[in-house]
CSV table of C-alpha atoms in Angstrom, one decimal:
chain,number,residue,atom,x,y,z
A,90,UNK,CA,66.2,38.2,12.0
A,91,UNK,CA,63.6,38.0,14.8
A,92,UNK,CA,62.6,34.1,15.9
A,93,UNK,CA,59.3,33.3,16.3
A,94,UNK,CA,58.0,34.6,19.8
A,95,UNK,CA,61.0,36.6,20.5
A,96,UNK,CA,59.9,40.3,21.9
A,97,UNK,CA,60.3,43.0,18.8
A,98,UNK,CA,62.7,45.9,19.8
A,99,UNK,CA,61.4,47.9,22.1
A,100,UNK,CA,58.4,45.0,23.5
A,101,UNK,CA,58.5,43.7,27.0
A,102,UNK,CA,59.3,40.0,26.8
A,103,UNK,CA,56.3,37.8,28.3
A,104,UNK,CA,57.3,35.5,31.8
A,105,UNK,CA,56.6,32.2,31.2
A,106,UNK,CA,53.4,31.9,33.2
A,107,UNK,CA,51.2,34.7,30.6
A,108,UNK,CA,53.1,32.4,27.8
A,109,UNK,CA,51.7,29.2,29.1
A,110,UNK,CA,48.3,30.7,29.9
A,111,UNK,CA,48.1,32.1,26.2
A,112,UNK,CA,49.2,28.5,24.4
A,113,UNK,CA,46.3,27.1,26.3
A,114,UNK,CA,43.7,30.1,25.5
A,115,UNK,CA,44.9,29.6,21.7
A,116,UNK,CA,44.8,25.8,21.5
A,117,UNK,CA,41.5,25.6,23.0
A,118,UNK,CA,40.3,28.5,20.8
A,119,UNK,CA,41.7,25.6,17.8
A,120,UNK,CA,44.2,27.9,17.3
A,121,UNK,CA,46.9,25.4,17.2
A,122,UNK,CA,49.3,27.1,14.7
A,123,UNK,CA,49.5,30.1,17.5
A,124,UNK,CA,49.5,28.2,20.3
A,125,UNK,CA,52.4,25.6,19.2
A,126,UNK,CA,54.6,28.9,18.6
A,127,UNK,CA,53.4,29.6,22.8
A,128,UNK,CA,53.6,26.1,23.8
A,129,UNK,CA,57.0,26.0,22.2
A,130,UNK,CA,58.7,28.7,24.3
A,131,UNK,CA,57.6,27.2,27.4
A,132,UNK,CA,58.4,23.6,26.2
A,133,UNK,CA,61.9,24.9,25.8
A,134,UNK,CA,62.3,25.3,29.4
A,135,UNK,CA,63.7,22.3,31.8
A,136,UNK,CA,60.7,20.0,32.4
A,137,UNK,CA,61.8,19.7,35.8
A,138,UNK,CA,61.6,23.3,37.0
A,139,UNK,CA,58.1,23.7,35.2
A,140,UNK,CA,56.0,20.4,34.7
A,141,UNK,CA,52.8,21.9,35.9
A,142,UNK,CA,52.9,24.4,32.7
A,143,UNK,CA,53.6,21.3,30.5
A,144,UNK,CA,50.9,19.1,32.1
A,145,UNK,CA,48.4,22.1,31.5
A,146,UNK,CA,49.5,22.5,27.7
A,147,UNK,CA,49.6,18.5,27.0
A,148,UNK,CA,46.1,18.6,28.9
A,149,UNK,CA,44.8,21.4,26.5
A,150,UNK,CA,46.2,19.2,23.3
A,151,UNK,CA,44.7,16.0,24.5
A,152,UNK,CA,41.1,17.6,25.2
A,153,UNK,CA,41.2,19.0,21.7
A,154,UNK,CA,42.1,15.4,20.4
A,155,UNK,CA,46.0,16.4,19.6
A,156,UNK,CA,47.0,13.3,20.4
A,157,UNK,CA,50.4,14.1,18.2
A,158,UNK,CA,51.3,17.2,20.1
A,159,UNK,CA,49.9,15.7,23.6
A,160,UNK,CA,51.9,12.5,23.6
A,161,UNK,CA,56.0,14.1,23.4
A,162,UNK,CA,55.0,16.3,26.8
A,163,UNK,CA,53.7,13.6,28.4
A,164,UNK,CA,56.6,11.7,28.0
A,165,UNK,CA,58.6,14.1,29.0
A,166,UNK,CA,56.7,14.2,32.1
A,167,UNK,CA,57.4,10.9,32.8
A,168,UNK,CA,61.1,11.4,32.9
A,169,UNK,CA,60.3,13.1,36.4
A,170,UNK,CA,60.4,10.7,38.8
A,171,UNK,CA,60.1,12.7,41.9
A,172,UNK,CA,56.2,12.1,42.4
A,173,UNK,CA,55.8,8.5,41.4
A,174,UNK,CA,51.6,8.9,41.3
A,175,UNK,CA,52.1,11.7,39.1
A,176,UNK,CA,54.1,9.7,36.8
A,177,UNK,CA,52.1,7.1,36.4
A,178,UNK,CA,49.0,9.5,35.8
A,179,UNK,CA,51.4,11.0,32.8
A,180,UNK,CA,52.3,6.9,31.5
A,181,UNK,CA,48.4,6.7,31.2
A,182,UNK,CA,47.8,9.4,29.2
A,183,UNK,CA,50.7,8.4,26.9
A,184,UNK,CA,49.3,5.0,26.6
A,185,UNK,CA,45.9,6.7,26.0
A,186,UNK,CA,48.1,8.8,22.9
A,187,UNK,CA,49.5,5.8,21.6
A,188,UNK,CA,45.9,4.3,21.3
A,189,UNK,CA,44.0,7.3,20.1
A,190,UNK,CA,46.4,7.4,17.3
A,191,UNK,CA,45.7,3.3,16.6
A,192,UNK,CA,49.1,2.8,17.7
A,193,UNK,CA,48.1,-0.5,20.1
A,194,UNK,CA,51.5,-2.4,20.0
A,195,UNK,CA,52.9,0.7,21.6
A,196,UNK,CA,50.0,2.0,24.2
A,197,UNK,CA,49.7,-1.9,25.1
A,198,UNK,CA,53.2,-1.4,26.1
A,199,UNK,CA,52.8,1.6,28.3
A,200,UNK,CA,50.0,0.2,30.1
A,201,UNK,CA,51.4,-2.3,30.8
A,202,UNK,CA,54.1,-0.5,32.5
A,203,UNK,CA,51.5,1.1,34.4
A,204,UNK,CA,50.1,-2.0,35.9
A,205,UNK,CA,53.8,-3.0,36.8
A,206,UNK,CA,54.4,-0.3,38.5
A,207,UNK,CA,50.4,-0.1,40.2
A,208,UNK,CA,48.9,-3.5,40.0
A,209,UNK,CA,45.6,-2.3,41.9
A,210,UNK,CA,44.9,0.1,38.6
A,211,UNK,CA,41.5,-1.8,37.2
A,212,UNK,CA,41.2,1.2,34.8
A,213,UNK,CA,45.0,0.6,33.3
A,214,UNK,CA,44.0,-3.3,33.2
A,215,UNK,CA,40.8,-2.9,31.7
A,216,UNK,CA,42.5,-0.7,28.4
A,217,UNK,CA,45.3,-3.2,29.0
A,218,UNK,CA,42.4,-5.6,28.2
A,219,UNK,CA,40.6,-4.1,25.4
A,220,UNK,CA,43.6,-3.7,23.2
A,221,UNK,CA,44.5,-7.7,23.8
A,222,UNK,CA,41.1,-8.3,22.8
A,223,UNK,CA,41.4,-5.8,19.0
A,224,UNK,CA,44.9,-7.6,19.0
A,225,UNK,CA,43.6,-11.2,18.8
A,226,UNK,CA,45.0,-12.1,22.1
A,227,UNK,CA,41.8,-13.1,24.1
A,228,UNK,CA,43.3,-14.9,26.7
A,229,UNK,CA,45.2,-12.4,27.7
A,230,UNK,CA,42.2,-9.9,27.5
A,231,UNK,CA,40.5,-12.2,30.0
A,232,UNK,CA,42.9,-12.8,32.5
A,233,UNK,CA,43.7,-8.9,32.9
A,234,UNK,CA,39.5,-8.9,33.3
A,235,UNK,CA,39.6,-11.6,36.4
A,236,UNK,CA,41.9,-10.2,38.0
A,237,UNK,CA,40.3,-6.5,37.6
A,238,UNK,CA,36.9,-8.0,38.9
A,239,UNK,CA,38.9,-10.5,42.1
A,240,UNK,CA,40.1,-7.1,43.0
A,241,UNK,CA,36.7,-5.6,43.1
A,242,UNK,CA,35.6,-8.0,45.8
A,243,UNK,CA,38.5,-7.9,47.9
């Protein structure tokens, strides 16, 4: 039996590259079903050797509000710690997952990674913020806001 995106006998098996570029065209389409069987493929290859490809496809699922399918590549991303901007650009948009799927506990976490690892990032510390704030913790909410705003006149 044939797996799913396997080349049928006698079919010239796609590289990796027209694979990625068709998961995206289908999941922005909204074509999810047939762009998960794509995105699959490609997600099946070592992270390391091809993170741009799996920044493009969890970039596709985020703009389309797949928060689900976005957040796993993302962490995988962050994983690679050869470009240490880059992964904290992937931590953000897992914390940004976590909360678009109301899961605050575990984006409050993330971001505040982030600021750990970047303390000048007023954007981190302001979401940081808001989700104290839904959380009941108002204090906390406005210390993270002081210090975003000292920063700003610095």
């Amino acid at each position: 039996p044939q797996r799913p995106g396997e080349a049928e006998p006698g079919c010239q098996e796609l590289n990796i590259n027209a694979r990625q570029r068709l998961a995206i065209a289908r999941i922005k389409m909204h074509d999810f079903d047939e762009g998960a069987v794509h995105a699959g493929i490609v997600l099946r290859e070592d992270v390391a050797d091809y993170a741009p490809l799996f920044a493009e496809i969890a970039d596709a699922y985020f703009e389309c509000e797949r928060y689900e399918e976005a957040k796993p590549i993302y962490e995988a991303l962050t994983h690679d710690a050869s470009d240490p901007v880059q992964t904290i650009q992937n931590l953000v948009q897992v914390a940004k997952c976590h909360h678009m799927l109301g899961e605050l506990q575990e984006a409050a976490e993330v971001y505040e990674m982030v600021v750990a690892a970047d303390p000048s990032s007023n954007a981190a510390k302001m979401r940081l913020a808001e989700i104290y704030e839904v959380s009941g913790e108002p204090r906390m909410a406005l210390d993270l806001v002081y210090q975003g705003n000292s920063l700003a006149f610095l």
